Coordinates of C-alpha atoms and ligand atoms in Angstrom, one line a residue:
M1 CA 194.5 52.1 163.8
P2 CA 190.4 51.7 165.1
G3 CA 187.7 53.3 163.1
L4 CA 189.5 54.7 160.4
V5 CA 189.6 52.4 157.2
P6 CA 193.1 51.0 155.6
S7 CA 193.9 52.5 152.7
T8 CA 197.1 51.4 150.1
S9 CA 197.5 54.6 148.1
T10 CA 200.2 57.1 148.4
S11 CA 200.5 60.3 150.0
H12 CA 200.2 63.0 147.3
L13 CA 198.0 66.1 147.8
F14 CA 194.8 63.9 146.3
C15 CA 195.3 61.1 148.6
R16 CA 196.0 63.3 151.9
S17 CA 192.5 65.2 150.8
L18 CA 190.3 61.7 150.3
A19 CA 192.6 60.5 153.4
A20 CA 191.2 63.7 155.7
A21 CA 187.7 63.3 154.6
R22 CA 187.7 59.6 156.0
T23 CA 189.0 60.6 159.1
L24 CA 186.1 63.6 159.5
S25 CA 183.9 61.1 158.5
A26 CA 185.5 58.6 161.3
A27 CA 185.2 62.0 163.2
A28 CA 181.3 63.1 162.2
G29 CA 179.9 59.7 163.2
H30 CA 181.1 56.3 161.1
S31 CA 184.4 55.1 163.6
S32 CA 183.3 53.4 167.3
S33 CA 186.0 54.7 168.6
S34 CA 185.0 57.9 168.3
T35 CA 181.4 57.4 168.9
S36 CA 181.5 55.0 171.6
S37 CA 180.9 56.7 175.1
S38 CA 182.0 54.0 177.2
S39 CA 185.6 54.5 175.9
V40 CA 188.1 57.5 176.3
K41 CA 188.0 59.6 173.4
M42 CA 191.2 59.9 172.2
A43 CA 191.7 62.4 169.0
R44 CA 194.4 61.1 166.3
S45 CA 194.4 64.9 165.5
A46 CA 193.1 68.2 165.4
L47 CA 190.3 67.1 163.1
D48 CA 189.5 64.8 165.5
E49 CA 189.1 67.4 168.1
V50 CA 185.5 69.2 167.0
T51 CA 182.6 68.3 169.4
D52 CA 178.8 67.8 168.1
T53 CA 178.3 71.7 168.2
G54 CA 181.1 72.1 165.3
A55 CA 183.3 74.0 167.8
F56 CA 186.9 73.3 168.1
D57 CA 187.7 71.5 171.5
R58 CA 192.3 70.5 172.4
T59 CA 193.2 67.3 174.3
P60 CA 195.2 67.8 176.3
S61 CA 199.2 66.7 176.9
T62 CA 199.9 63.2 178.2
F63 CA 203.7 63.0 179.2
R64 CA 203.9 65.7 181.9
S65 CA 206.8 65.0 183.7
F66 CA 209.5 67.0 184.9
V67 CA 213.1 67.5 184.3
S68 CA 214.6 68.9 187.8
R69 CA 217.7 70.6 188.7
D70 CA 218.4 67.8 191.3
A71 CA 220.7 65.6 190.3
S72 CA 218.9 62.6 191.6
A73 CA 215.8 63.0 190.3
R74 CA 214.6 60.4 187.5
F75 CA 215.2 63.4 184.8
P76 CA 217.8 65.7 186.1
A77 CA 219.1 68.8 183.7
V78 CA 222.2 67.1 182.3
A79 CA 223.6 68.5 179.2
G80 CA 223.9 66.2 176.4
R81 CA 221.1 63.9 177.8
Y82 CA 217.3 65.6 176.2
H83 CA 216.1 66.5 172.5
L84 CA 213.5 68.1 171.4
Y85 CA 211.7 67.5 168.8
V86 CA 210.4 70.3 167.2
S87 CA 207.8 71.5 164.1
Y88 CA 209.1 75.1 163.1
A89 CA 205.4 75.6 162.0
C90 CA 204.4 75.3 165.2
P91 CA 203.7 78.2 167.9
W92 CA 203.7 75.8 170.5
A93 CA 206.9 73.9 169.4
S94 CA 208.4 77.0 168.9
R95 CA 207.9 78.7 172.3
C96 CA 210.4 76.1 173.4
L97 CA 212.4 76.9 170.6
A98 CA 212.7 80.5 171.9
Y99 CA 213.4 79.4 175.9
L100 CA 216.5 77.2 174.1
K101 CA 218.1 81.0 172.6
L102 CA 216.8 83.1 174.8
K103 CA 218.0 81.0 177.6
G104 CA 221.6 79.8 176.1
L105 CA 220.6 75.7 176.0
D106 CA 220.8 75.1 172.6
H107 CA 224.3 73.8 173.2
A108 CA 223.3 71.7 175.7
I109 CA 219.5 70.3 174.6
S110 CA 220.3 69.5 171.1
F111 CA 216.2 70.1 169.0
S112 CA 215.5 68.8 165.4
S113 CA 212.7 69.9 163.0
V114 CA 210.4 67.6 161.2
K115 CA 208.9 67.8 157.5
P116 CA 206.6 70.9 157.3
I117 CA 203.2 68.9 156.0
F118 CA 201.7 66.5 157.2
E119 CA 202.4 62.7 155.7
R120 CA 200.9 59.1 156.0
T121 CA 202.8 58.5 159.2
R122 CA 202.0 54.3 158.1
E123 CA 200.8 51.9 155.4
S124 CA 198.4 50.5 157.4
D125 CA 196.2 53.5 157.8
D126 CA 195.4 56.8 156.9
H127 CA 196.4 58.5 160.0
L128 CA 198.2 61.9 158.9
G129 CA 201.1 63.6 161.1
W130 CA 204.6 65.0 161.6
V131 CA 207.2 62.6 159.2
F132 CA 211.1 62.7 159.1
P133 CA 213.0 63.5 156.2
A134 CA 214.5 60.2 155.0
S135 CA 217.6 62.3 154.8
A136 CA 219.4 65.5 155.4
G137 CA 218.4 68.1 152.5
E138 CA 215.8 66.1 151.4
V139 CA 212.9 69.7 153.6
P140 CA 215.3 72.5 154.2
G141 CA 215.9 73.1 158.1
A142 CA 213.9 69.4 158.5
D143 CA 216.0 66.5 160.2
P144 CA 216.1 62.9 160.1
D145 CA 215.3 61.5 163.6
P146 CA 219.4 61.3 164.6
F147 CA 218.6 58.9 168.0
N148 CA 215.7 56.8 167.2
G149 CA 215.1 56.1 163.3
A150 CA 211.7 57.0 164.0
K151 CA 210.1 57.5 160.8
S152 CA 207.4 60.2 161.9
V153 CA 206.5 61.4 165.7
R154 CA 203.8 59.0 165.5
D155 CA 206.9 56.5 166.6
L156 CA 208.4 58.1 168.5
Y157 CA 205.0 58.6 170.9
E158 CA 205.2 54.0 170.8
I159 CA 208.7 53.8 171.4
A160 CA 207.4 55.3 174.6
S161 CA 204.6 54.1 175.2
T162 CA 203.2 51.0 173.4
N163 CA 199.3 51.4 173.9
Y164 CA 200.0 55.4 172.7
T165 CA 197.0 56.2 171.0
G166 CA 196.4 59.6 171.3
K167 CA 197.5 62.9 169.2
P168 CA 201.5 62.5 167.8
T169 CA 202.3 66.0 168.7
V170 CA 205.0 68.2 168.6
P171 CA 207.1 69.7 171.0
V172 CA 208.5 66.3 172.4
L173 CA 211.0 66.6 175.0
W174 CA 212.8 63.6 174.5
D175 CA 215.1 61.6 177.1
K176 CA 217.8 59.9 175.0
Q177 CA 218.7 57.9 178.0
L178 CA 215.6 56.0 178.9
K179 CA 214.6 56.5 174.9
T180 CA 211.0 58.4 176.3
V181 CA 208.8 61.2 176.1
V182 CA 209.5 63.6 179.4
N183 CA 206.8 66.1 178.4
N184 CA 204.6 67.1 175.5
E185 CA 203.3 69.8 177.0
S186 CA 204.6 73.2 175.7
S187 CA 203.2 75.3 178.7
E188 CA 205.6 73.0 181.0
I189 CA 208.8 72.7 179.1
I190 CA 209.0 76.1 179.1
R191 CA 208.7 76.6 182.8
M192 CA 211.6 73.7 183.4
L193 CA 213.9 75.5 180.3
N194 CA 213.4 78.9 182.7
S195 CA 214.0 77.1 186.3
E196 CA 215.9 73.6 185.6
F197 CA 218.4 74.2 183.6
N198 CA 220.2 76.9 185.2
G199 CA 223.3 75.0 186.3
I200 CA 224.4 74.7 182.5
A201 CA 222.2 77.5 180.6
E202 CA 224.6 80.4 178.9
N203 CA 222.0 83.2 180.2
P204 CA 221.2 81.6 183.5
G205 CA 220.5 85.0 185.1
L206 CA 217.2 85.3 182.6
D207 CA 214.1 84.5 184.6
L208 CA 211.1 85.1 182.2
N209 CA 208.6 83.9 185.0
P210 CA 209.6 86.0 188.4
A211 CA 207.8 85.8 191.1
H212 CA 207.2 89.1 191.3
L213 CA 205.6 89.1 187.9
Q214 CA 203.8 85.7 188.2
A215 CA 200.4 86.8 188.7
S216 CA 200.5 89.6 186.0
I217 CA 202.0 86.6 183.8
D218 CA 199.5 84.0 184.6
E219 CA 196.9 86.8 184.1
V220 CA 198.4 87.5 180.4
N221 CA 198.5 83.8 179.8
G222 CA 195.0 83.4 180.9
L223 CA 193.6 85.8 178.2
V224 CA 195.9 84.6 175.9
Y225 CA 196.1 81.2 175.5
D226 CA 192.1 81.1 175.3
A227 CA 191.4 83.9 172.7
I228 CA 194.3 84.0 171.1
N229 CA 197.1 81.5 171.0
N230 CA 194.0 78.2 170.5
G231 CA 191.8 81.2 169.8
V232 CA 192.6 81.3 166.3
Y233 CA 192.4 77.6 165.7
K234 CA 188.9 77.8 167.1
C235 CA 188.2 80.2 164.2
G236 CA 190.1 77.9 161.9
F237 CA 189.0 75.0 162.8
A238 CA 185.5 75.7 163.4
K239 CA 182.3 73.7 161.5
K240 CA 180.0 75.8 161.9
Q241 CA 179.3 79.5 162.0
G242 CA 178.2 79.9 165.7
P243 CA 181.0 78.9 167.2
Y244 CA 183.7 80.4 164.3
D245 CA 181.6 84.0 165.3
E246 CA 182.2 83.5 169.1
A247 CA 185.7 82.5 168.3
V248 CA 186.1 85.5 166.7
T249 CA 184.6 88.1 168.6
T250 CA 186.6 86.6 171.4
L251 CA 190.0 86.6 169.7
Y252 CA 189.4 90.3 168.3
E253 CA 188.2 91.2 171.6
A254 CA 191.5 90.1 172.9
L255 CA 193.7 91.7 170.3
D256 CA 192.4 95.1 171.1
K257 CA 192.8 94.6 174.8
C258 CA 196.7 93.3 173.9
E259 CA 197.1 96.8 171.9
E260 CA 195.8 99.0 174.4
I261 CA 198.5 97.3 177.2
L262 CA 201.0 97.7 174.4
G263 CA 200.7 101.0 174.2
K264 CA 201.5 102.0 177.6
Q265 CA 204.0 99.6 178.0
R266 CA 207.2 97.7 176.0
Y267 CA 205.6 94.2 177.0
M268 CA 202.7 92.5 178.2
C269 CA 203.6 92.1 181.6
G270 CA 205.7 95.6 182.0
N271 CA 208.8 97.3 180.8
Q272 CA 210.7 93.4 181.1
L273 CA 210.0 90.6 178.3
T274 CA 208.3 87.5 180.6
E275 CA 207.2 84.3 179.4
A276 CA 203.7 85.8 178.3
D277 CA 205.3 87.5 175.7
V278 CA 206.9 84.4 174.6
R279 CA 203.7 82.9 174.3
L280 CA 201.9 86.0 172.1
F281 CA 205.2 86.6 170.1
V282 CA 204.7 83.2 168.2
T283 CA 200.8 83.6 167.5
L284 CA 201.4 86.9 166.3
I285 CA 204.6 86.1 164.2
R286 CA 202.1 83.7 162.2
F287 CA 198.9 85.7 162.2
D288 CA 198.6 87.9 158.6
E289 CA 201.3 85.2 156.4
V290 CA 199.1 82.6 157.8
Y291 CA 195.8 83.0 160.2
A292 CA 194.6 86.1 158.8
V293 CA 193.9 83.9 155.3
H294 CA 194.1 80.1 156.6
F295 CA 192.4 80.0 160.0
K296 CA 189.6 83.2 158.6
C297 CA 191.2 85.6 161.2
N298 CA 190.7 88.8 158.9
K299 CA 188.6 91.2 160.8
K300 CA 191.3 92.8 161.2
L301 CA 195.4 92.5 160.1
L302 CA 198.2 92.6 163.1
R303 CA 199.8 95.4 160.7
E304 CA 196.2 97.4 160.9
Y305 CA 197.6 97.4 164.9
P306 CA 200.3 100.0 165.2
N307 CA 201.4 99.0 168.7
L308 CA 200.9 94.9 168.1
F309 CA 202.6 94.8 165.4
N310 CA 206.2 97.0 166.4
Y311 CA 205.6 94.8 169.2
T312 CA 206.5 91.8 167.2
K313 CA 209.0 93.3 165.3
D314 CA 210.5 94.0 168.4
M315 CA 210.4 90.2 170.1
Y316 CA 211.5 89.3 166.3
Q317 CA 214.6 91.1 166.6
I318 CA 215.9 89.8 169.9
P319 CA 219.0 87.6 169.5
G320 CA 218.1 84.5 168.3
I321 CA 214.5 84.8 167.8
S322 CA 214.8 85.3 164.4
S323 CA 216.4 81.4 163.6
T324 CA 212.9 80.1 165.5
V325 CA 210.8 81.7 162.7
N326 CA 211.3 79.5 159.9
M327 CA 208.3 81.6 157.2
E328 CA 209.0 78.5 154.9
H329 CA 208.1 76.0 157.0
I330 CA 204.8 77.7 158.9
R331 CA 203.0 78.5 155.4
K332 CA 203.9 75.3 153.6
H333 CA 202.4 73.3 157.1
Y334 CA 199.4 75.1 157.5
Y335 CA 198.4 75.9 153.5
G336 CA 199.2 72.4 153.1
S337 CA 198.0 70.1 156.3
H338 CA 194.8 70.9 156.5
P339 CA 193.1 69.6 153.6
S340 CA 189.7 69.8 154.8
I341 CA 190.1 73.5 155.0
N342 CA 192.7 73.9 152.3
P343 CA 191.9 71.4 149.6
Y344 CA 194.2 72.2 146.6
G345 CA 197.1 73.4 149.3
I346 CA 198.1 76.4 147.5
I347 CA 200.1 78.9 149.1
P348 CA 199.5 82.3 149.2
Q349 CA 201.5 85.1 148.0
G350 CA 201.4 87.4 150.4
P351 CA 202.0 89.1 152.4
N352 CA 206.1 88.9 152.8
V353 CA 206.1 91.4 156.0
D354 CA 209.2 92.5 156.9
Y355 CA 209.9 91.9 160.2
N356 CA 213.2 93.3 160.7
A357 CA 211.8 96.6 159.8
P358 CA 212.6 99.3 162.0
H359 CA 210.7 100.1 164.9
D360 CA 210.3 102.6 168.2
R361 CA 209.9 100.6 171.5
E362 CA 212.8 100.2 173.2
R363 CA 213.3 104.4 173.2
L364 CA 209.7 104.9 173.7
F365 CA 210.0 102.8 176.6
L366 CA 212.8 103.9 177.8
Ligands
GSH1 N1 199.5 71.5 174.3 C1 200.1 71.1 173.2 C2 199.7 71.7 172.0 C3 200.9 71.2 170.9 C4 199.9 71.1 169.4 O1 198.7 71.0 169.1 N2 200.9 70.8 168.6 C5 200.5 70.4 167.1 C6 201.1 71.2 165.7 S1 200.8 73.4 166.0 C7 200.7 69.3 166.7 O2 201.8 68.7 166.2 N3 199.5 68.3 166.0 C8 199.6 67.7 165.2 C9 198.0 66.8 164.7 O3 197.2 67.7 164.9 O4 198.2 65.9 164.0 C10 201.1 72.0 173.6 O5 201.1 73.2 174.1 O6 202.6 71.1 173.7

C-alpha cells in the first residue's frame, strides 16, 4: 500500500500501537499519497481522516447503488440474495441491523459480524481494520465470512473492486449473486430496508420514513448526524484542542436540544417511532459506556439527562433492538482499536448501565 511502511510484526497490541503510530506519521505528511495535492486523498483508516487543523473529517462512502422493489432492476429485492456485513461495535452498521429486526427482514437478508478489535489485514503492509475470525466460536458474536472466504473486510472490497484503495468500512450490503458491494452507506441502506423490501418483510406496514414526517425527520437527522453521531467522533479523533472544544460544544448543545424535545414527546419527531430515533439511539447507547471516556465526551453523562436516558431505555426495550446491541463488542472495539487514544487497550470496568430498567415514557405520552 503506498505510503505505509511494510512490517513483518504480528498483530498483538504493542505492534498495533507501532502500526498506528506509523499510519499517523504517514497521515502527518511522511506519505506521498497523503500529501500529494494532485491525487485524490483516500483515507485508509479513521486516523487518516484528520485535517491539518487537527479536526476529524469523515470521507464519503464509495458504493452507492440501490436495491429496488422492481424485479427487473440490477439489484432487485429478492429474499436470500443479500448479506449484511456488520460490526456489532459500529453505530452505522447497528442502525442497519436495527432495521433488519424492526422490519422483520432478518430471515430474508442474512448478516454476520466481524471481530471487534482491528487487526492487521495483510502481512505485506500495516493497515489495521476489520477482520473475520478464523472459525466460529473464536470470538462470541463474530463469524467467519460465510460466502467469500475473506479474511478481512478489506478483502471484500477488493473482490468488489480490484483497485479499491479507500477505507474498508462496515456496514457492507453485499450481493451474493454478483459478488459485489451494493452499498456501504448506512443512511442509504436503511432507506432501502424501509421501503424496497416490503414484498418479503415480516413487518411491511412499519414505515420509519413516512411522507408526512419527512421534513421533520430530515431536520432532526441534520442536527443529530453532524453534532451527535459524527460529533462524538470529532471529539474523539481531534488532534488539537480547538477542534475538540468546538466539537464538544456543538455536541452538548445538540444533546440539550434533544433533551428538551424529548421532554414534550415520546420520540424525536412526535409520538411515532421514525428513522430519526434509530439514528440517534445508536450513538446514545454507546455514550456512557464508551464515548464519555474514550472520546472525552464527559461534560455530562447520558444518565444525567432524564429524558434522553429514559428514551434510550425505551428504544432498547423495543422488541428486537436489544439483540443489535452487543456491549462486549462495543467496549472491546473502541478501547482496543485506537492505540493512539488508548495505547494500552485497557477497558474501563464501568459503568454497566442497565437499559432494561423501567422507564415511564409509554405512560407519559399516551
Ligand atoms: N458513512 C459510513 C460510515 C461507516 C464507518 O465509518 N464505519 C466504521 C466503523 S464505526 C468503519 O468501518 N471504520 C473502518 C476503519 O476505521 O478502518 C456509513 O454510515 O455507513
